[in-house]
mmCIF file of C-alpha atoms in Angstrom:
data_model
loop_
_atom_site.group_PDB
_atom_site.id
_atom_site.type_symbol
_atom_site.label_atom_id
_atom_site.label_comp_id
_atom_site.label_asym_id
_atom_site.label_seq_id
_atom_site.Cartn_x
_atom_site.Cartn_y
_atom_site.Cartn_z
ATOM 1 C CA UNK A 7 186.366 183.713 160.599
ATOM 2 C CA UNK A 8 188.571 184.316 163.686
ATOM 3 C CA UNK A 9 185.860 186.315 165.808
ATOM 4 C CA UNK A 10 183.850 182.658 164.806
ATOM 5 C CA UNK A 11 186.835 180.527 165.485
ATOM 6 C CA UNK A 12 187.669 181.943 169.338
ATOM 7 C CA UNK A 13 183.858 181.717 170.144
ATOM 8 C CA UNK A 14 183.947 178.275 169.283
ATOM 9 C CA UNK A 15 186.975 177.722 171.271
ATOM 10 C CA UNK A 16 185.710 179.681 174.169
ATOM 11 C CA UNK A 17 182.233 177.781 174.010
ATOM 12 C CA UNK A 18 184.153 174.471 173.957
ATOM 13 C CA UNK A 19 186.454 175.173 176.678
ATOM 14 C CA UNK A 20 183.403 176.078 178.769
ATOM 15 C CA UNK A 21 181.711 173.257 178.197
ATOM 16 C CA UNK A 22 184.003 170.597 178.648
ATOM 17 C CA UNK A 23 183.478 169.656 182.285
ATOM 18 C CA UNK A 24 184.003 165.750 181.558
ATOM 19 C CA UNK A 25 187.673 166.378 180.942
ATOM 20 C CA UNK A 26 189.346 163.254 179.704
ATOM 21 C CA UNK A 27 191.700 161.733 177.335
ATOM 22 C CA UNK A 28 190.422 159.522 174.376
ATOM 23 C CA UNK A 29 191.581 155.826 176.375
ATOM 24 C CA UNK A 30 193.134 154.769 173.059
ATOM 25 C CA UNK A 31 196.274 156.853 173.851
ATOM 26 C CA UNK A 32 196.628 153.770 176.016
ATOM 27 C CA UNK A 33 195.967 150.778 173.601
ATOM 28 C CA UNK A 34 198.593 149.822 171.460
ATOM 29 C CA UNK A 35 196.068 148.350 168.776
ATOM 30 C CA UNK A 36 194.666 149.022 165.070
ATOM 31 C CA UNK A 37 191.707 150.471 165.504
ATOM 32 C CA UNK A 38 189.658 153.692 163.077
ATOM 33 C CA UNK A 39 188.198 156.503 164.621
ATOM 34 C CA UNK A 40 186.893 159.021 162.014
ATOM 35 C CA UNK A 41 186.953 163.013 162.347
ATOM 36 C CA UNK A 42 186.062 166.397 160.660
ATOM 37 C CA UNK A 43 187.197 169.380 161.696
ATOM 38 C CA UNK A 44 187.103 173.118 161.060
ATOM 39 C CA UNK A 45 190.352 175.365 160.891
ATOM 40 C CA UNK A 46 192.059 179.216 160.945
ATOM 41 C CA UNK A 47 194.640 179.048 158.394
ATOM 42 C CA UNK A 48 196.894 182.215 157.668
ATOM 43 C CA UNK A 49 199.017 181.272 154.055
ATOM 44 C CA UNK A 50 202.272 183.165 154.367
ATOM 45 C CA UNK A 51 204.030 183.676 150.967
ATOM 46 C CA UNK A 52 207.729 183.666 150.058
ATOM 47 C CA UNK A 53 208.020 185.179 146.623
ATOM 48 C CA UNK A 54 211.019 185.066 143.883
ATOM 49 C CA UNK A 55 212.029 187.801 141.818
ATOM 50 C CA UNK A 56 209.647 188.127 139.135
ATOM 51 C CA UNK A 57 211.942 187.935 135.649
ATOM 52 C CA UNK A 58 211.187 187.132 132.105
ATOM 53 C CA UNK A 59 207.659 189.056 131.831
ATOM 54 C CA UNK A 60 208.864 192.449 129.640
ATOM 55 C CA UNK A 61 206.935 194.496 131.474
ATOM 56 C CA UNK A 62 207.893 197.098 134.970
ATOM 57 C CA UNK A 63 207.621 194.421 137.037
ATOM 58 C CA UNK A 64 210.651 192.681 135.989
ATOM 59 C CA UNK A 65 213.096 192.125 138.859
ATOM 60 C CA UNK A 66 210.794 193.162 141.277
ATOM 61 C CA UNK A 67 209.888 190.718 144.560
ATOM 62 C CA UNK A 68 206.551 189.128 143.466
ATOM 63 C CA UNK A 69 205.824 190.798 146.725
ATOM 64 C CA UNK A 70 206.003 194.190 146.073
ATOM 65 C CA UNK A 71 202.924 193.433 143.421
ATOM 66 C CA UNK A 72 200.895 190.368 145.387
ATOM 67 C CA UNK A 73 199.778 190.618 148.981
ATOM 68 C CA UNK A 74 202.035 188.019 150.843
ATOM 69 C CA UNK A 75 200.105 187.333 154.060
ATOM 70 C CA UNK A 76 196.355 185.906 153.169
ATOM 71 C CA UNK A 77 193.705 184.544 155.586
ATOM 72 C CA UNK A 78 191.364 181.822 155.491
ATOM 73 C CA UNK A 79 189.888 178.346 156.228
ATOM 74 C CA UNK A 80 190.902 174.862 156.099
ATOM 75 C CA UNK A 81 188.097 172.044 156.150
ATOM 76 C CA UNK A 82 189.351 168.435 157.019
ATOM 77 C CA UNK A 83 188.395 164.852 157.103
ATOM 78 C CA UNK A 84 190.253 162.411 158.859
ATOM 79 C CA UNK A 85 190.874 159.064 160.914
ATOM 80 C CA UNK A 86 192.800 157.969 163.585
ATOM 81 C CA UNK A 87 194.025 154.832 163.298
ATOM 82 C CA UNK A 88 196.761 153.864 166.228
ATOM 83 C CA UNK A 89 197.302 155.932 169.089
ATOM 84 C CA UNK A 90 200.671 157.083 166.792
ATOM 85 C CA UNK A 91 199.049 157.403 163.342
ATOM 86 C CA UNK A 92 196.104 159.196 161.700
ATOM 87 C CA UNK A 93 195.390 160.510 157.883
ATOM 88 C CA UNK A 94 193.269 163.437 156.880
ATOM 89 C CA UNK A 95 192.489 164.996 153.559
ATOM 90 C CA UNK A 96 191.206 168.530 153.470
ATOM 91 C CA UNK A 97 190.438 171.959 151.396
ATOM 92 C CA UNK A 98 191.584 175.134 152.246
ATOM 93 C CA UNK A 99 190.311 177.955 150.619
ATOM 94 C CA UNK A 100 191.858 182.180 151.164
ATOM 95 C CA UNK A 101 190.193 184.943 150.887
ATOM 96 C CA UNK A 102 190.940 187.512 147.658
ATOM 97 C CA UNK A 103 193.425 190.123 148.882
ATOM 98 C CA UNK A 104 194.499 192.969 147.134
ATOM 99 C CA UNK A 105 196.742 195.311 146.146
ATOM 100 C CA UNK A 106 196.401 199.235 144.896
ATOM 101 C CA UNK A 107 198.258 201.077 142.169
ATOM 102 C CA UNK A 108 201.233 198.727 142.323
ATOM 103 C CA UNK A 109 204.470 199.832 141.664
ATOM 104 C CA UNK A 110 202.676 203.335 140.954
ATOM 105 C CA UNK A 111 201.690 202.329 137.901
ATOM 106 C CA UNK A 112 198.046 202.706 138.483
ATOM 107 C CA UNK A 113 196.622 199.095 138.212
ATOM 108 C CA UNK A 114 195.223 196.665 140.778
ATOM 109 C CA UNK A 115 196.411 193.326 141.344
ATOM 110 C CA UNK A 116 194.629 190.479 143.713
ATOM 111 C CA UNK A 117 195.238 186.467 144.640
ATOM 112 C CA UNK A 118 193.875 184.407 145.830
ATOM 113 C CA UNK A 119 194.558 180.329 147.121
ATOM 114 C CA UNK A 120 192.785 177.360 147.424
ATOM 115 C CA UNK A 121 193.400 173.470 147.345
ATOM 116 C CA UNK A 122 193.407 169.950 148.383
ATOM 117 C CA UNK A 123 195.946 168.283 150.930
ATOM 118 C CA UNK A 124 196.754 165.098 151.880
ATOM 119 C CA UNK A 125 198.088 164.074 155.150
ATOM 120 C CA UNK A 126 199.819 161.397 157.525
ATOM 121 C CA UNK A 127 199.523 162.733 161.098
ATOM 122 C CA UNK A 128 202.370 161.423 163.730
ATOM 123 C CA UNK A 129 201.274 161.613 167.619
ATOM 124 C CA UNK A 130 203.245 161.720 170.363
ATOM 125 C CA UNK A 131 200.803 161.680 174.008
ATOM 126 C CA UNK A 132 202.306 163.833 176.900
ATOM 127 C CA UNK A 133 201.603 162.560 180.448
ATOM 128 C CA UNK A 134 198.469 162.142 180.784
ATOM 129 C CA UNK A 135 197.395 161.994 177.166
ATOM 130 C CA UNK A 136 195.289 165.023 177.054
ATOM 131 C CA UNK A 137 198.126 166.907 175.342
ATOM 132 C CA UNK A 138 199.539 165.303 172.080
ATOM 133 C CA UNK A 139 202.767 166.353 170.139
ATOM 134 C CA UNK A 140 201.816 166.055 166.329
ATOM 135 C CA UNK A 141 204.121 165.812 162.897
ATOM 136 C CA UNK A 142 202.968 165.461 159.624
ATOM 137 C CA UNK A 143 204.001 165.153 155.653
ATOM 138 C CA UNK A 144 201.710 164.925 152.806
ATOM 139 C CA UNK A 145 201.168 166.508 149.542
ATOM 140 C CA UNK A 146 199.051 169.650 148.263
ATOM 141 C CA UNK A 147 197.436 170.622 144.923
ATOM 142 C CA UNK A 148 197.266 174.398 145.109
ATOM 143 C CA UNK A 149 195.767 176.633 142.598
ATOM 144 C CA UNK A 150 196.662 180.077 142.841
ATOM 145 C CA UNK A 151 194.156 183.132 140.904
ATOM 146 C CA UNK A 152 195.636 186.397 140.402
ATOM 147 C CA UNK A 153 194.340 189.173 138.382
ATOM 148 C CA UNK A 154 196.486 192.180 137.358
ATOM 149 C CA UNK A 155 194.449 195.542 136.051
ATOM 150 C CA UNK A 156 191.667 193.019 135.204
ATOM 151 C CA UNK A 157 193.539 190.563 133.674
ATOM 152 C CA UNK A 158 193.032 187.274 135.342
ATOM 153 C CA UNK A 159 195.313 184.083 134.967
ATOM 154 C CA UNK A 160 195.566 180.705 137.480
ATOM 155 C CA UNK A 161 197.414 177.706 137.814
ATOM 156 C CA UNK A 162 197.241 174.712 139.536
ATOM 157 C CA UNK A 163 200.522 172.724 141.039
ATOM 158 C CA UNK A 164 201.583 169.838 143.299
ATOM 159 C CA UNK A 165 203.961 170.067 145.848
ATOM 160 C CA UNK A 166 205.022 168.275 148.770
ATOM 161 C CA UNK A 167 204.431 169.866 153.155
ATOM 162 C CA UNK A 168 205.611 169.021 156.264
ATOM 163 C CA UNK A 169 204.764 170.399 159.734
ATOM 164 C CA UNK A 170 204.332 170.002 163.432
ATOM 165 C CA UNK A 171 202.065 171.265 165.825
ATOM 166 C CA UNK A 172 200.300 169.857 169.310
ATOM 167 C CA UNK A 173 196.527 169.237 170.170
ATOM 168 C CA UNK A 174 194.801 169.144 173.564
ATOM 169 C CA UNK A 175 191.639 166.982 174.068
ATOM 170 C CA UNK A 176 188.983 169.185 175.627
ATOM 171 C CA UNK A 177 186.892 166.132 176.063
ATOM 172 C CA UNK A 178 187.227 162.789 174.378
ATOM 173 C CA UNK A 179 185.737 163.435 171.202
ATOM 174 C CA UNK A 180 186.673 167.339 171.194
ATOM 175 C CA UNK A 181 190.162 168.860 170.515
ATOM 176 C CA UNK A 182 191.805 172.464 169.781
ATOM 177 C CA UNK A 183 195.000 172.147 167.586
ATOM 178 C CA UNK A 184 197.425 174.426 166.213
ATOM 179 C CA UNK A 185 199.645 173.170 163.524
ATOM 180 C CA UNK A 186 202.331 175.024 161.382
ATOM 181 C CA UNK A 187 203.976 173.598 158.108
ATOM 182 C CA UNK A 188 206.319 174.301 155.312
ATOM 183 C CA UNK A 189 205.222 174.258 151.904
ATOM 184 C CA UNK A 190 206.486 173.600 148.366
ATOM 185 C CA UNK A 191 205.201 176.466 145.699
ATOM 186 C CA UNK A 192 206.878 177.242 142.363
ATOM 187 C CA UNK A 193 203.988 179.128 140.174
ATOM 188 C CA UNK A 194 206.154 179.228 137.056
ATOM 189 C CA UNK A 195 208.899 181.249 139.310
ATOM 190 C CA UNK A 196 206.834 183.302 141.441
ATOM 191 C CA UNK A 197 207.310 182.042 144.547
ATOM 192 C CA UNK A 198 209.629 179.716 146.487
ATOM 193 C CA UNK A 199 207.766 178.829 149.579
ATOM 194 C CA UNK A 200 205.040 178.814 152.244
ATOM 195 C CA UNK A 201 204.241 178.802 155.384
ATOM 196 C CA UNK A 202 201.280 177.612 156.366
ATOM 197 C CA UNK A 203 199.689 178.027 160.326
ATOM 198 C CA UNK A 204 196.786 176.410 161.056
ATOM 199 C CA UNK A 205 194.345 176.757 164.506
ATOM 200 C CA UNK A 206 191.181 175.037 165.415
ATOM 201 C CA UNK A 207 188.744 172.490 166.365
ATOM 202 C CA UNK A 208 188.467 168.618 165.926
ATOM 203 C CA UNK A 209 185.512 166.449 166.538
ATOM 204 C CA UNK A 210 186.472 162.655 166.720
ATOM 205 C CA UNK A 211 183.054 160.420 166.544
#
């Protein structure tokens, strides 16, 4: 997905000759400009203590038996609708990472993430416009599927996320964005947090 992700990048930075700024950045009207776009996402996971399961893993960082740092891909809708103010809805998806004889005590575990999200995008245009200061806040349904020695359990939450981030327009329909938020995530105890980074390409029609 990365190797994929920098060609793109590459391919796009290479090919935008016609460098410009969408001329919106300058109009202070309503207006709706769809997108999709295709992103990087590393999920970074702050675990709690695990307690209350009878079992060796009690007191233990949820850590020390799930992998903490995952990889994967967000897909996202969205629309632009002032030169300030745009709303996207997406699904990110992780890949299954694991863990071996945890804790020594011979068994396996894996997780694994995926969800929808909801989000109101701020922008802020520097100078010329190319370059665009972003904030956002919306709300996530993550589902998280973990297995332990074969057994396998999930759940499903909904938490609030904030973040900020920039985006530069290679053209005036193509941009490369990098965003980073904070996420809510409880799992019944298991974790506290995430943080979520986020790296790719928009196409605005």
């Amino acid at each position: 997905m990365k190797k994929i992700l920098s060609a793109l990048l590459l391919t796009t930075f290479i090919a935008g000759t016609a460098e410009a700024a969408p001329a919106y950045n300058n109009n202070p009207e309503f207006f709706f400009k769809p997108s999709v776009g295709i992103d990087y996402q590393y999920t970074h996971v702050n675990y709690d203590d695990i307690q209350g399961t009878g079992t060796i893993f009690d007191g233990n960082n949820g850590d020390t038996v799930f992998s903490d740092s995952l990889h994967g891909a967000n897909f996202h809708v969205g629309a632009r609708v002032h030169r300030n103010l745009g709303f996207e809805a997406g699904y990110t998806i992780t890949d299954e990472d694991d863990k071996s004889n945890v804790l020594g005590t011979g068994l396996d575990t894996s997780i694994q993430f995926s969800g929808f999200n909801f989000d109101v995008l701020g922008y802020v245009p520097v100078g010329d416009g190319r370059l665009e200061l972003i904030g956002t806040a919306g709300v996530t349904r993550f589902k998280v599927d973990a297995n332990i020695g074969g057994v396998s359990a999930d759940e499903s939450e909904v938490n609030g996320r904030v973040g900020v981030g920039a985006q530069y327009w290679i053209t005036d329909n193509i941009n490369a964005r990098g965003l980073v938020r904070y996420q809510g995530a409880d799992f019944d105890g298991l974790a506290e947090n995430a943080i979520i980074g986020n790296a790719g390409l928009n196409f605005q029609f």
